[in-house]
Backbone as numpy.savetxt, mean C-alpha at the origin, in Angstrom:
# Nx Ny Nz CAx CAy CAz Cx Cy Cz
1.70 -2.02 12.16 1.28 -1.37 13.22 0.59 -2.35 14.20
0.66 -2.39 15.69 -0.06 -3.61 16.06 -0.78 -3.17 17.10
-2.06 -3.93 17.50 -3.12 -3.36 18.31 -2.72 -3.58 19.61
-3.11 -3.21 20.60 -2.88 -3.39 22.04 -2.81 -5.04 22.45
-3.24 -5.54 21.96 -3.01 -7.19 21.82 -2.10 -7.74 21.06
-1.60 -7.03 20.42 0.11 -7.27 19.53 -0.41 -7.74 18.48
-1.64 -7.89 18.16 -2.45 -8.24 16.56 -1.73 -7.17 15.58
-1.01 -7.83 14.50 -0.86 -6.64 13.17 -2.60 -6.00 12.89
-2.21 -4.89 12.46 -3.90 -4.61 11.50 -3.44 -3.31 10.82
-2.39 -2.93 10.47 -2.52 -1.90 9.23 -0.23 -2.15 9.54
-0.22 -1.43 7.97 1.32 -1.37 7.79 1.38 0.07 7.49
2.57 0.68 7.08 2.83 1.86 6.81 4.29 1.70 6.34
4.61 3.05 5.98 6.05 3.59 5.36 6.88 4.65 5.80
8.01 4.66 6.40 8.87 5.47 7.27 9.14 6.39 5.97
8.90 7.59 5.63 9.34 8.84 4.91 10.07 9.63 5.14
10.33 10.04 6.49 11.26 10.68 7.06 11.75 10.46 8.24
12.44 11.18 9.21 12.82 10.83 10.26 11.73 10.35 11.47
10.65 11.13 11.05 9.58 10.96 12.50 8.38 10.88 11.72
8.30 10.58 10.13 7.00 10.45 9.27 6.48 9.27 8.85
5.52 8.59 8.87 5.10 7.64 8.39 3.66 7.76 7.44
3.52 7.37 6.45 2.67 7.24 5.43 1.83 5.85 5.78
0.61 6.08 6.06 -0.27 4.43 6.02 -1.78 4.96 5.57
-2.80 4.20 5.79 -3.84 4.46 5.16 -4.55 5.22 6.43
-5.58 5.87 5.86 -6.41 6.83 6.83 -7.21 6.21 7.65
-7.70 4.84 7.24 -8.38 4.47 7.98 -7.71 3.36 9.16
-6.70 3.31 9.37 -5.73 2.80 10.09 -5.61 3.51 11.21
-6.06 5.01 11.45 -5.53 5.67 12.37 -6.54 6.48 12.91
-7.59 6.48 12.01 -8.48 7.71 12.42 -9.93 7.25 12.41
-11.01 7.12 13.28 -10.88 7.43 14.66 -10.78 6.08 15.08
-10.59 6.07 16.52 -9.62 6.35 17.30 -8.53 5.88 17.04
-7.65 6.72 17.80 -6.14 6.53 17.35 -5.16 6.72 18.96
-4.78 5.66 19.53 -4.43 5.78 20.84 -2.76 5.48 20.71
-1.93 6.20 20.06 -0.33 6.06 19.91 0.59 5.96 21.33
1.45 4.51 21.03 2.66 4.50 21.74 3.87 5.40 20.98
4.18 6.14 21.40 5.36 6.47 20.06 6.24 5.37 19.87
6.12 5.22 18.52 7.24 4.15 17.88 8.49 4.63 18.09
9.40 4.00 18.54 11.02 4.02 18.10 11.37 4.02 16.60
11.47 5.05 15.88 11.56 4.66 14.34 12.86 4.83 14.31
13.89 4.73 15.15 15.48 4.47 14.89 15.86 3.55 14.03
14.91 2.46 14.41 15.63 1.14 13.94 15.43 0.84 12.39
14.95 1.99 11.77 14.30 1.70 10.15 14.76 2.71 9.06
14.74 2.39 8.38 15.29 3.47 7.03 14.45 3.94 6.49
14.01 4.99 6.01 13.09 5.24 5.21 13.23 5.22 3.88
11.82 5.14 3.32 11.73 4.98 1.64 11.40 6.44 1.08
11.93 6.59 -0.33 11.74 7.76 -1.06 10.38 7.83 -1.54
9.66 8.75 -1.54 8.57 9.21 -2.28 8.99 9.56 -3.42
7.87 9.75 -4.32 8.46 10.15 -6.14 7.18 10.43 -6.77
7.46 11.12 -7.92 6.36 11.72 -8.83 6.66 10.49 -10.07
7.49 9.54 -9.63 7.44 8.63 -10.64 6.01 7.93 -10.82
5.84 7.90 -12.16 4.56 6.86 -12.12 4.08 5.69 -12.72
3.75 4.64 -12.08 3.74 3.16 -12.87 3.04 3.21 -13.63
3.14 2.30 -14.75 2.06 2.00 -15.82 1.92 0.64 -16.03
1.11 0.53 -16.55 0.20 -0.28 -17.06 1.64 -1.70 -17.13
1.52 -2.91 -16.54 2.69 -3.63 -16.60 3.53 -3.98 -15.95
3.86 -2.53 -15.56 5.10 -2.51 -14.49 4.91 -3.23 -13.09
6.45 -4.10 -12.65 6.22 -4.62 -11.72 6.19 -3.98 -10.28
5.64 -4.17 -8.97 5.36 -3.19 -7.92 5.45 -4.65 -6.87
6.11 -4.43 -5.76 5.96 -5.12 -4.67 5.24 -4.48 -3.92
4.57 -5.18 -2.85 3.64 -5.17 -1.67 4.17 -5.96 -0.61
4.32 -5.45 0.56 4.75 -5.69 1.79 4.06 -6.04 2.88
3.46 -6.67 3.94 2.66 -6.29 5.01 2.99 -7.85 5.95
2.27 -7.36 7.03 2.04 -8.55 8.08 0.61 -8.89 8.10
-0.02 -8.72 7.22 -1.36 -8.98 7.13 -1.56 -10.74 7.15
-3.08 -11.28 6.95 -3.36 -12.46 6.89 -3.10 -12.90 5.96
-2.97 -14.16 5.75 -2.50 -14.78 4.29 -4.15 -15.56 3.85
-4.46 -15.26 2.74 -5.85 -15.67 2.28 -6.89 -15.39 3.69
-7.14 -14.51 4.16 -8.09 -14.74 5.32 -7.93 -15.33 6.37
-6.75 -16.05 6.71 -6.61 -16.78 7.60 -5.75 -16.63 8.34
-4.55 -17.12 8.42 -3.52 -16.78 9.62 -2.46 -15.48 9.57
-2.14 -15.22 10.39 -1.25 -13.86 10.46 0.22 -14.74 10.32
1.21 -14.19 9.21 2.76 -14.62 9.40 3.28 -14.26 10.26
4.27 -15.35 10.49 5.30 -15.09 11.64 6.28 -14.12 10.77
6.63 -13.93 9.51 7.85 -13.06 8.97 7.21 -12.18 8.08
7.77 -11.22 8.02 7.28 -9.94 6.47 6.77 -10.77 5.52
5.41 -10.47 4.91 5.20 -11.41 3.54 5.61 -10.23 2.48
5.87 -10.49 1.23 5.86 -9.44 -0.07 5.55 -10.37 -0.87
4.97 -9.57 -2.36 4.45 -10.22 -3.24 5.07 -9.48 -4.54
5.44 -9.63 -5.44 5.43 -9.05 -6.82 4.28 -9.18 -7.89
3.72 -8.16 -8.08 2.21 -7.91 -8.79 2.43 -7.07 -9.75
1.91 -7.44 -11.02 1.52 -6.46 -11.99 0.96 -5.22 -11.90
0.69 -3.95 -12.52 -0.08 -2.98 -12.30 -1.10 -3.39 -13.52
-2.33 -2.93 -13.41 -3.45 -3.55 -14.04 -4.02 -2.36 -14.77
-4.49 -2.41 -16.01 -5.71 -1.76 -16.33 -6.53 -0.83 -15.63
-6.27 0.82 -15.35 -7.32 1.05 -14.54 -9.00 1.02 -14.85
-8.94 1.50 -16.41 -10.34 0.74 -16.71 -10.75 -0.13 -16.55
-10.39 -1.57 -16.46 -10.86 -2.81 -16.20 -10.73 -2.72 -14.74
-9.86 -2.47 -13.83 -10.16 -2.64 -12.61 -11.48 -1.78 -11.94
-11.96 -0.62 -12.40 -13.20 0.29 -12.23 -14.10 -0.81 -12.86
-14.14 -1.14 -13.86 -15.34 -2.11 -14.35 -15.58 -3.28 -13.56
-14.67 -4.00 -13.13 -14.80 -4.88 -12.13 -15.50 -4.45 -11.18
-14.89 -3.49 -10.43 -15.48 -3.18 -8.99 -16.90 -2.33 -9.19
-17.12 -1.71 -10.16 -18.68 -0.96 -10.75 -19.61 -2.04 -10.23
-19.43 -3.60 -10.82 -20.21 -4.53 -10.98 -20.47 -4.70 -9.31
-19.44 -4.70 -8.39 -19.72 -4.80 -6.88 -20.56 -3.62 -6.43
-20.62 -2.89 -7.24 -20.95 -1.31 -6.25 -19.62 -0.80 -5.74
-18.44 -0.76 -6.09 -17.53 -0.23 -5.32 -16.95 1.07 -6.59
-16.46 1.92 -6.14 -15.91 2.78 -6.96 -14.29 3.12 -7.00
-13.49 3.08 -8.16 -12.08 2.91 -8.15 -11.89 4.50 -8.63
-11.63 5.26 -7.90 -10.87 6.78 -8.65 -10.06 7.23 -8.98
-9.36 8.03 -9.81 -8.65 8.33 -10.50 -7.01 8.40 -9.13
-7.25 8.36 -8.30 -6.06 8.51 -6.94 -6.03 7.38 -6.78
-6.47 6.28 -7.31 -6.26 4.59 -7.23 -5.28 4.33 -8.05
-4.55 3.16 -7.83 -4.01 2.53 -8.60 -4.45 1.16 -8.42
-4.62 0.06 -9.10 -4.88 -1.26 -9.04 -3.27 -2.26 -9.68
-3.71 -3.37 -8.67 -2.57 -4.13 -8.96 -2.74 -5.87 -8.74
-2.57 -6.51 -9.42 -2.73 -7.92 -9.14 -2.85 -8.67 -10.23
-3.37 -10.33 -10.05 -3.18 -11.04 -11.09 -4.71 -11.09 -11.30
-5.18 -11.40 -12.62 -6.26 -11.70 -13.24 -6.79 -12.91 -12.53
-5.80 -13.86 -12.39 -5.89 -15.63 -11.64 -5.87 -15.20 -10.22
-5.80 -14.49 -9.82 -5.81 -14.17 -8.25 -4.49 -14.97 -7.74
-4.49 -15.49 -6.49 -3.43 -16.08 -5.99 -2.21 -14.96 -5.08
-2.06 -13.76 -5.56 -1.06 -12.90 -4.70 -1.93 -11.72 -4.57
-1.87 -11.37 -3.49 -2.74 -9.77 -2.86 -2.36 -9.65 -1.73
-2.51 -8.37 -1.17 -2.72 -7.80 0.18 -4.02 -8.46 0.55
-4.02 -8.49 2.01 -4.93 -8.55 2.62 -5.15 -7.77 4.25
-5.91 -8.37 5.06 -6.79 -7.76 6.19 -5.26 -7.79 7.02
-5.07 -6.29 7.50 -4.09 -6.42 8.27 -2.82 -5.55 7.44
-2.93 -5.47 6.18 -1.57 -4.64 5.49 -2.40 -3.70 4.67
-3.17 -3.25 5.55 -3.62 -1.81 4.69 -2.75 -0.84 5.33
-2.35 0.38 4.18 -1.31 1.48 4.85 0.14 0.80 4.69
0.24 -0.39 4.24 1.86 -0.60 3.49 1.71 -0.40 2.27
3.42 -0.60 2.21 3.76 -0.14 1.03 3.61 -0.96 -0.20
3.55 -0.07 -1.14 3.41 -0.78 -2.50 4.95 0.05 -3.33
6.23 -0.06 -3.93 6.94 0.09 -3.90 7.50 -0.27 -5.41
8.10 0.52 -6.32 8.70 0.28 -7.52 9.99 0.81 -7.60
10.41 0.01 -8.43 12.16 0.19 -9.06 12.35 1.11 -10.14
12.97 2.35 -9.68 13.09 3.25 -11.15 14.51 2.71 -11.51
14.52 2.12 -12.32 15.35 1.69 -13.25 16.40 3.05 -13.74
15.82 3.73 -13.98 16.99 5.12 -14.38 17.72 5.52 -13.49
17.09 5.48 -12.48 18.00 5.71 -11.10 18.22 5.03 -10.12
18.09 3.76 -10.37 18.37 2.20 -9.66 17.82 2.31 -8.32
16.71 3.10 -8.13 16.24 3.31 -6.84 14.29 2.69 -6.52
14.38 2.35 -5.41 13.22 1.76 -5.00 12.37 3.01 -4.50
11.15 3.44 -4.82 10.46 4.34 -4.28 9.02 3.61 -4.10
8.44 4.40 -2.85 7.05 4.17 -2.67 6.09 4.89 -3.55
5.24 4.32 -4.35 3.86 4.44 -5.72 3.10 4.61 -4.80
2.49 3.56 -3.84 1.37 3.56 -3.16 1.01 2.75 -1.87
0.14 2.74 -1.54 -0.30 2.55 0.23 -1.79 1.31 -0.17
-1.43 0.41 0.65 -2.37 -0.99 0.29 -3.72 0.05 0.96
-4.70 -0.25 0.39 -6.35 0.71 0.41 -7.13 -0.47 0.99
-7.69 -1.15 -0.32 -8.98 -1.84 -0.16 -8.83 -2.96 -1.59
-9.86 -4.01 -1.38 -9.76 -5.19 -2.41 -11.09 -6.01 -1.92
-11.38 -6.86 -2.77 -12.61 -7.73 -2.33 -11.95 -8.99 -1.91
-11.94 -9.53 -0.87 -11.04 -10.56 -0.43 -9.65 -10.61 -0.56
-9.24 -11.88 -0.52 -7.66 -11.97 -0.48 -7.54 -12.73 -1.45
-6.53 -12.12 -2.81 -6.20 -13.51 -3.83 -7.27 -13.97 -4.75
-8.45 -13.45 -4.68 -9.59 -13.60 -5.52 -9.17 -13.70 -6.98
-9.91 -14.32 -7.50 -9.95 -14.55 -9.19 -10.45 -13.16 -9.67
-9.99 -12.61 -10.56 -10.46 -11.08 -11.07 -10.98 -10.17 -10.13
-10.10 -9.99 -8.82 -10.37 -9.29 -8.04 -8.95 -8.36 -7.57
-8.50 -7.31 -8.18 -7.57 -6.59 -7.96 -7.14 -6.13 -6.54
-6.32 -5.77 -6.31 -5.97 -4.93 -4.88 -5.96 -3.45 -5.50
-6.45 -2.68 -4.48 -6.87 -1.41 -4.59 -5.64 -0.15 -3.86
-4.89 0.34 -4.47 -3.89 0.98 -3.76 -4.25 2.54 -3.84
-3.80 3.18 -2.75 -3.99 4.88 -3.20 -2.56 5.24 -3.62
-2.70 6.11 -4.83 -1.44 6.53 -5.38 -0.50 7.60 -4.69
0.23 7.62 -4.60 1.01 8.65 -3.46 1.56 9.83 -4.30
1.74 9.44 -5.52 1.71 10.77 -6.60 0.76 12.03 -6.21
-0.62 11.01 -6.28 -1.64 12.42 -6.20 -1.36 12.98 -4.81
-0.87 12.86 -4.01 -0.70 13.35 -2.47 0.77 13.92 -1.90
1.43 14.24 -3.22 3.01 14.79 -2.67 2.87 16.10 -2.51
1.93 16.79 -2.93 2.20 18.31 -2.26 1.48 18.28 -0.83
0.73 17.58 -0.34 -0.04 17.41 0.97 0.93 16.93 1.55
1.44 15.61 1.33 2.38 15.02 2.01 3.64 16.27 2.34
4.25 16.52 1.35 5.00 17.71 1.61 4.59 18.68 2.55
3.41 19.56 2.55 2.73 20.43 3.25 2.72 19.94 4.67
2.41 18.93 4.65 2.07 18.39 6.26 3.40 18.16 6.89
4.23 17.50 6.58 5.64 16.83 6.90 6.92 17.44 6.51
7.15 18.23 5.91 7.92 19.09 5.21 9.12 18.11 4.68
8.67 17.04 4.65 9.73 15.88 4.25 9.43 16.51 2.39
10.64 16.14 1.77 10.51 16.19 0.25 11.75 15.42 -0.11
11.79 14.36 0.17 12.77 13.19 -0.60 12.34 12.34 -2.06
12.08 13.18 -2.85 11.88 12.72 -4.30 12.30 13.60 -5.16
């Protein structure tokens, strides 16, 4: 999503013909939409597929690179899912709460992470049994970008499947 000045501020994932999943803080409040032309994009499947410790996921976005410049091309990183309890511990020391509807991913040594402007963007995983990519999370928050021992925190799409279906009537999982 772009601001009125053309600056990227959030991402999203097209899950149906007219539905985009993004982070709540990207749109509310205030929200001043220009009707986007969604016909140029393919939707991603949502799923009850659960990612587990060590699974590799891909996160993409137009956000800043290490808190500096906005990229000219869509960026993507491949990072592992990290232990939920370890992530909770890291952020509890900073006074932040990681809840059960969140997924943590990243590298202990840092270097690869979502950043400002990536919020709401997709975290996708390959289901090898179905040989298909699925949306498993959305970029939510973190502490800095690519910092040592600071993992990215993502909303777990599985935890919202019923709500997503009730609101959108999309059921592509």
